[in-house]
């Protein structure tokens, strides 16, 4: 059975504020729903391991989010994430970074996951990310010394969406700007529309509405 590694943040607030944060639940649950429905397995991991902070667990009308959160197996995994030090890259067929603001404070600069993801990609693996998740692609350096993003077209949470969400003054850095500076190309559509980009083994989605499509693209690549 093919297995997706899902690194999540250990950072429980929005930047330096005391606003409850972590991984944005629907971006994780929608992809988990798609990959498990396709018969794939997954592992949730974090830098430190243990219980991972998530928010967006009480969204009304999101039946998939509610259903996955109610699943005992999912709860066991999110409450007992594997530490990055315990991971072997050969055990996984893809890496998926869900968003949420928390990872801007840890995964966006974490060398351990960056090295693991670089090794995975260079062995022909797939890396996917949605919303703020592409921040975790920023520190990934390939063996040739180039940044993974240097030749990639990507998307991610936009400046307009930060403004709409009321977070632009509290984020540690503006993701759109960071991606525009590092990636070969950054593209976006109108705020809150589903939009994904697939570029040679790297799949990125713009916002929470894009999570389902990222999951579907991931499954499509793994089933090739």
Short mmCIF file of C-alpha atoms in Angstrom, two decimals:
data_model
loop_
_atom_site.label_atom_id
_atom_site.label_comp_id
_atom_site.label_asym_id
_atom_site.label_seq_id
_atom_site.Cartn_x
_atom_site.Cartn_y
_atom_site.Cartn_z
CA UNK A 1 0.00 0.00 0.00
CA UNK A 2 1.37 3.41 -0.96
CA UNK A 3 1.87 5.83 1.92
CA UNK A 4 1.81 9.63 2.14
CA UNK A 5 3.92 11.44 4.73
CA UNK A 6 2.07 14.46 6.16
CA UNK A 7 4.34 16.84 8.10
CA UNK A 8 2.38 19.23 10.36
CA UNK A 9 3.40 22.12 12.60
CA UNK A 10 4.10 22.02 16.34
CA UNK A 11 3.50 25.79 16.58
CA UNK A 12 0.12 26.37 18.26
CA UNK A 13 -0.40 30.11 17.68
CA UNK A 14 -0.55 32.61 14.82
CA UNK A 15 3.00 33.94 14.71
CA UNK A 16 3.92 35.66 17.97
CA UNK A 17 0.28 36.32 18.91
CA UNK A 18 -1.77 34.28 21.38
CA UNK A 19 -4.38 33.43 18.72
CA UNK A 20 -5.05 29.67 18.69
CA UNK A 21 -3.58 28.11 15.57
CA UNK A 22 -1.55 25.19 14.20
CA UNK A 23 -2.62 23.20 11.13
CA UNK A 24 -5.88 24.29 9.49
CA UNK A 25 -8.07 21.24 9.91
CA UNK A 26 -9.99 21.15 6.56
CA UNK A 27 -6.75 21.26 4.54
CA UNK A 28 -5.63 18.13 6.35
CA UNK A 29 -8.96 16.30 6.60
CA UNK A 30 -10.01 16.79 2.97
CA UNK A 31 -6.75 15.36 1.68
CA UNK A 32 -6.84 12.49 4.20
CA UNK A 33 -10.38 11.76 3.02
CA UNK A 34 -9.34 11.66 -0.66
CA UNK A 35 -6.23 9.51 -0.15
CA UNK A 36 -7.88 6.99 2.18
CA UNK A 37 -10.88 6.67 -0.17
CA UNK A 38 -8.33 5.79 -2.88
CA UNK A 39 -6.89 3.01 -0.71
CA UNK A 40 -3.71 4.84 0.29
CA UNK A 41 -2.19 5.05 3.77
CA UNK A 42 -0.75 8.11 5.52
CA UNK A 43 1.51 9.05 8.42
CA UNK A 44 1.28 12.34 10.32
CA UNK A 45 4.62 13.65 11.55
CA UNK A 46 6.01 16.83 13.09
CA UNK A 47 9.37 18.25 14.10
CA UNK A 48 9.03 17.29 17.78
CA UNK A 49 6.41 14.53 17.50
CA UNK A 50 3.47 14.11 19.87
CA UNK A 51 0.12 15.91 19.81
CA UNK A 52 -0.16 18.39 16.94
CA UNK A 53 -2.22 21.60 17.30
CA UNK A 54 -5.08 22.01 14.83
CA UNK A 55 -7.82 24.65 14.40
CA UNK A 56 -10.87 24.99 12.18
CA UNK A 57 -12.35 21.87 13.77
CA UNK A 58 -15.75 23.48 14.35
CA UNK A 59 -16.58 24.67 10.84
CA UNK A 60 -20.28 24.26 10.11
CA UNK A 61 -21.39 22.61 6.90
CA UNK A 62 -18.07 20.88 6.14
CA UNK A 63 -19.19 17.26 6.39
CA UNK A 64 -15.86 15.79 5.31
CA UNK A 65 -13.99 17.74 7.98
CA UNK A 66 -16.49 16.61 10.63
CA UNK A 67 -16.37 12.99 9.48
CA UNK A 68 -12.57 12.69 9.43
CA UNK A 69 -12.20 14.46 12.79
CA UNK A 70 -14.64 11.95 14.31
CA UNK A 71 -12.53 9.02 13.09
CA UNK A 72 -10.68 7.33 15.98
CA UNK A 73 -7.74 6.30 13.81
CA UNK A 74 -7.27 9.89 12.60
CA UNK A 75 -7.43 11.18 16.20
CA UNK A 76 -4.82 8.65 17.29
CA UNK A 77 -2.50 9.81 14.52
CA UNK A 78 -2.92 13.58 15.03
CA UNK A 79 -2.44 13.16 18.80
CA UNK A 80 0.65 10.96 18.41
CA UNK A 81 2.59 12.39 15.46
CA UNK A 82 5.93 10.82 14.64
CA UNK A 83 9.00 12.99 15.25
CA UNK A 84 11.06 13.83 12.17
CA UNK A 85 14.05 12.08 13.78
CA UNK A 86 12.15 8.76 13.58
CA UNK A 87 11.34 8.95 9.86
CA UNK A 88 12.89 7.02 6.98
CA UNK A 89 12.19 8.68 3.64
CA UNK A 90 12.12 5.32 1.83
CA UNK A 91 8.91 4.41 3.70
CA UNK A 92 6.84 7.01 1.79
CA UNK A 93 5.59 7.55 -1.75
CA UNK A 94 4.67 11.24 -1.41
CA UNK A 95 4.95 14.15 1.01
CA UNK A 96 1.99 16.46 1.65
CA UNK A 97 2.18 19.71 3.62
CA UNK A 98 -1.24 21.01 4.76
CA UNK A 99 -1.51 24.70 5.60
CA UNK A 100 -2.45 26.74 8.60
CA UNK A 101 -0.45 29.67 9.93
CA UNK A 102 1.51 27.61 12.48
CA UNK A 103 4.02 26.23 9.98
CA UNK A 104 5.18 29.76 9.07
CA UNK A 105 6.91 29.64 12.46
CA UNK A 106 8.59 26.23 12.20
CA UNK A 107 8.36 24.12 9.01
CA UNK A 108 9.08 27.19 6.87
CA UNK A 109 12.67 27.08 8.10
CA UNK A 110 13.12 23.52 9.35
CA UNK A 111 16.22 21.84 7.88
CA UNK A 112 15.30 18.28 8.96
CA UNK A 113 12.07 18.05 6.97
CA UNK A 114 13.68 20.06 4.14
CA UNK A 115 16.47 17.49 3.79
CA UNK A 116 14.02 14.60 3.97
CA UNK A 117 11.78 16.18 1.32
CA UNK A 118 14.77 16.95 -0.93
CA UNK A 119 15.91 13.32 -0.73
CA UNK A 120 12.37 12.11 -1.46
CA UNK A 121 11.98 14.42 -4.47
CA UNK A 122 15.38 13.50 -5.92
CA UNK A 123 14.42 9.84 -5.75
CA UNK A 124 11.42 10.59 -7.98
CA UNK A 125 8.91 11.29 -5.20
CA UNK A 126 6.01 13.73 -5.19
CA UNK A 127 5.72 16.79 -2.96
CA UNK A 128 2.33 18.46 -2.48
CA UNK A 129 1.28 21.45 -0.38
CA UNK A 130 -1.79 23.66 0.03
CA UNK A 131 -2.52 27.20 1.26
CA UNK A 132 0.36 28.12 3.65
CA UNK A 133 1.81 24.62 3.18
CA UNK A 134 4.10 25.76 0.32
CA UNK A 135 6.05 27.73 2.96
CA UNK A 136 7.58 24.38 3.90
CA UNK A 137 9.05 24.16 0.37
CA UNK A 138 11.11 27.35 0.89
CA UNK A 139 14.06 25.69 2.72
CA UNK A 140 14.30 22.63 0.43
CA UNK A 141 17.72 22.54 -1.28
CA UNK A 142 18.63 19.94 -3.91
CA UNK A 143 22.01 18.22 -4.20
CA UNK A 144 23.02 20.54 -7.04
CA UNK A 145 22.79 23.48 -4.62
CA UNK A 146 19.62 24.86 -6.19
CA UNK A 147 16.44 25.53 -4.27
CA UNK A 148 13.65 23.09 -5.18
CA UNK A 149 11.48 26.10 -6.06
CA UNK A 150 14.06 27.68 -8.38
CA UNK A 151 12.64 25.87 -11.41
CA UNK A 152 9.05 25.47 -10.24
CA UNK A 153 5.77 27.21 -10.95
CA UNK A 154 3.72 27.34 -7.74
CA UNK A 155 0.76 28.89 -5.97
CA UNK A 156 -0.13 29.45 -2.32
CA UNK A 157 -2.16 31.65 0.02
CA UNK A 158 -2.26 35.14 -1.47
CA UNK A 159 -1.87 38.67 -0.15
CA UNK A 160 -5.54 39.35 -0.91
CA UNK A 161 -6.58 36.31 1.09
CA UNK A 162 -4.43 37.41 4.05
CA UNK A 163 -6.23 40.77 3.93
CA UNK A 164 -9.66 39.14 3.71
CA UNK A 165 -8.81 36.82 6.60
CA UNK A 166 -7.56 39.70 8.76
CA UNK A 167 -4.13 38.15 9.30
CA UNK A 168 -1.83 40.27 7.16
CA UNK A 169 -0.47 42.23 10.16
CA UNK A 170 0.12 39.12 12.30
CA UNK A 171 1.79 36.64 9.94
CA UNK A 172 5.55 36.13 10.48
CA UNK A 173 6.05 36.78 6.76
CA UNK A 174 3.89 37.15 3.66
CA UNK A 175 3.88 33.81 1.85
CA UNK A 176 3.07 35.20 -1.59
CA UNK A 177 6.10 37.49 -1.46
CA UNK A 178 8.41 34.71 -0.23
CA UNK A 179 7.26 32.35 -2.99
CA UNK A 180 7.46 35.06 -5.65
CA UNK A 181 11.07 35.73 -4.69
CA UNK A 182 12.13 32.06 -4.55
CA UNK A 183 10.05 30.20 -7.16
CA UNK A 184 10.45 30.41 -10.93
CA UNK A 185 6.85 31.61 -11.10
CA UNK A 186 4.02 32.37 -8.67
CA UNK A 187 0.45 32.34 -10.00
CA UNK A 188 -2.94 32.95 -8.41
CA UNK A 189 -6.63 33.33 -9.19
CA UNK A 190 -9.35 35.36 -7.47
CA UNK A 191 -9.42 34.92 -3.68
CA UNK A 192 -11.02 31.74 -2.29
CA UNK A 193 -11.37 29.93 -5.65
CA UNK A 194 -9.99 26.41 -6.04
CA UNK A 195 -6.69 26.58 -7.94
CA UNK A 196 -3.79 24.14 -8.16
CA UNK A 197 -0.54 23.96 -10.13
CA UNK A 198 1.28 20.73 -11.00
CA UNK A 199 4.91 21.13 -12.05
CA UNK A 200 7.17 18.06 -12.35
CA UNK A 201 6.41 16.30 -9.12
CA UNK A 202 5.45 19.42 -7.17
CA UNK A 203 1.72 20.06 -6.57
CA UNK A 204 0.57 23.28 -4.90
CA UNK A 205 -2.88 24.65 -4.06
CA UNK A 206 -3.79 28.28 -3.38
CA UNK A 207 -6.14 28.13 -0.39
CA UNK A 208 -8.45 25.92 1.72
CA UNK A 209 -10.87 25.54 -1.22
CA UNK A 210 -8.03 23.90 -3.18
CA UNK A 211 -7.33 21.08 -0.69
CA UNK A 212 -9.67 18.55 -2.30
CA UNK A 213 -8.14 19.15 -5.74
CA UNK A 214 -4.63 18.80 -4.32
CA UNK A 215 -5.63 15.44 -2.80
CA UNK A 216 -7.05 14.28 -6.14
CA UNK A 217 -3.90 15.35 -8.00
CA UNK A 218 -1.78 13.52 -5.43
CA UNK A 219 -3.77 10.31 -5.89
CA UNK A 220 -3.57 10.65 -9.68
CA UNK A 221 0.23 10.94 -9.55
CA UNK A 222 0.57 8.00 -7.15
CA UNK A 223 -1.64 5.77 -9.31
CA UNK A 224 0.30 6.41 -12.50
#
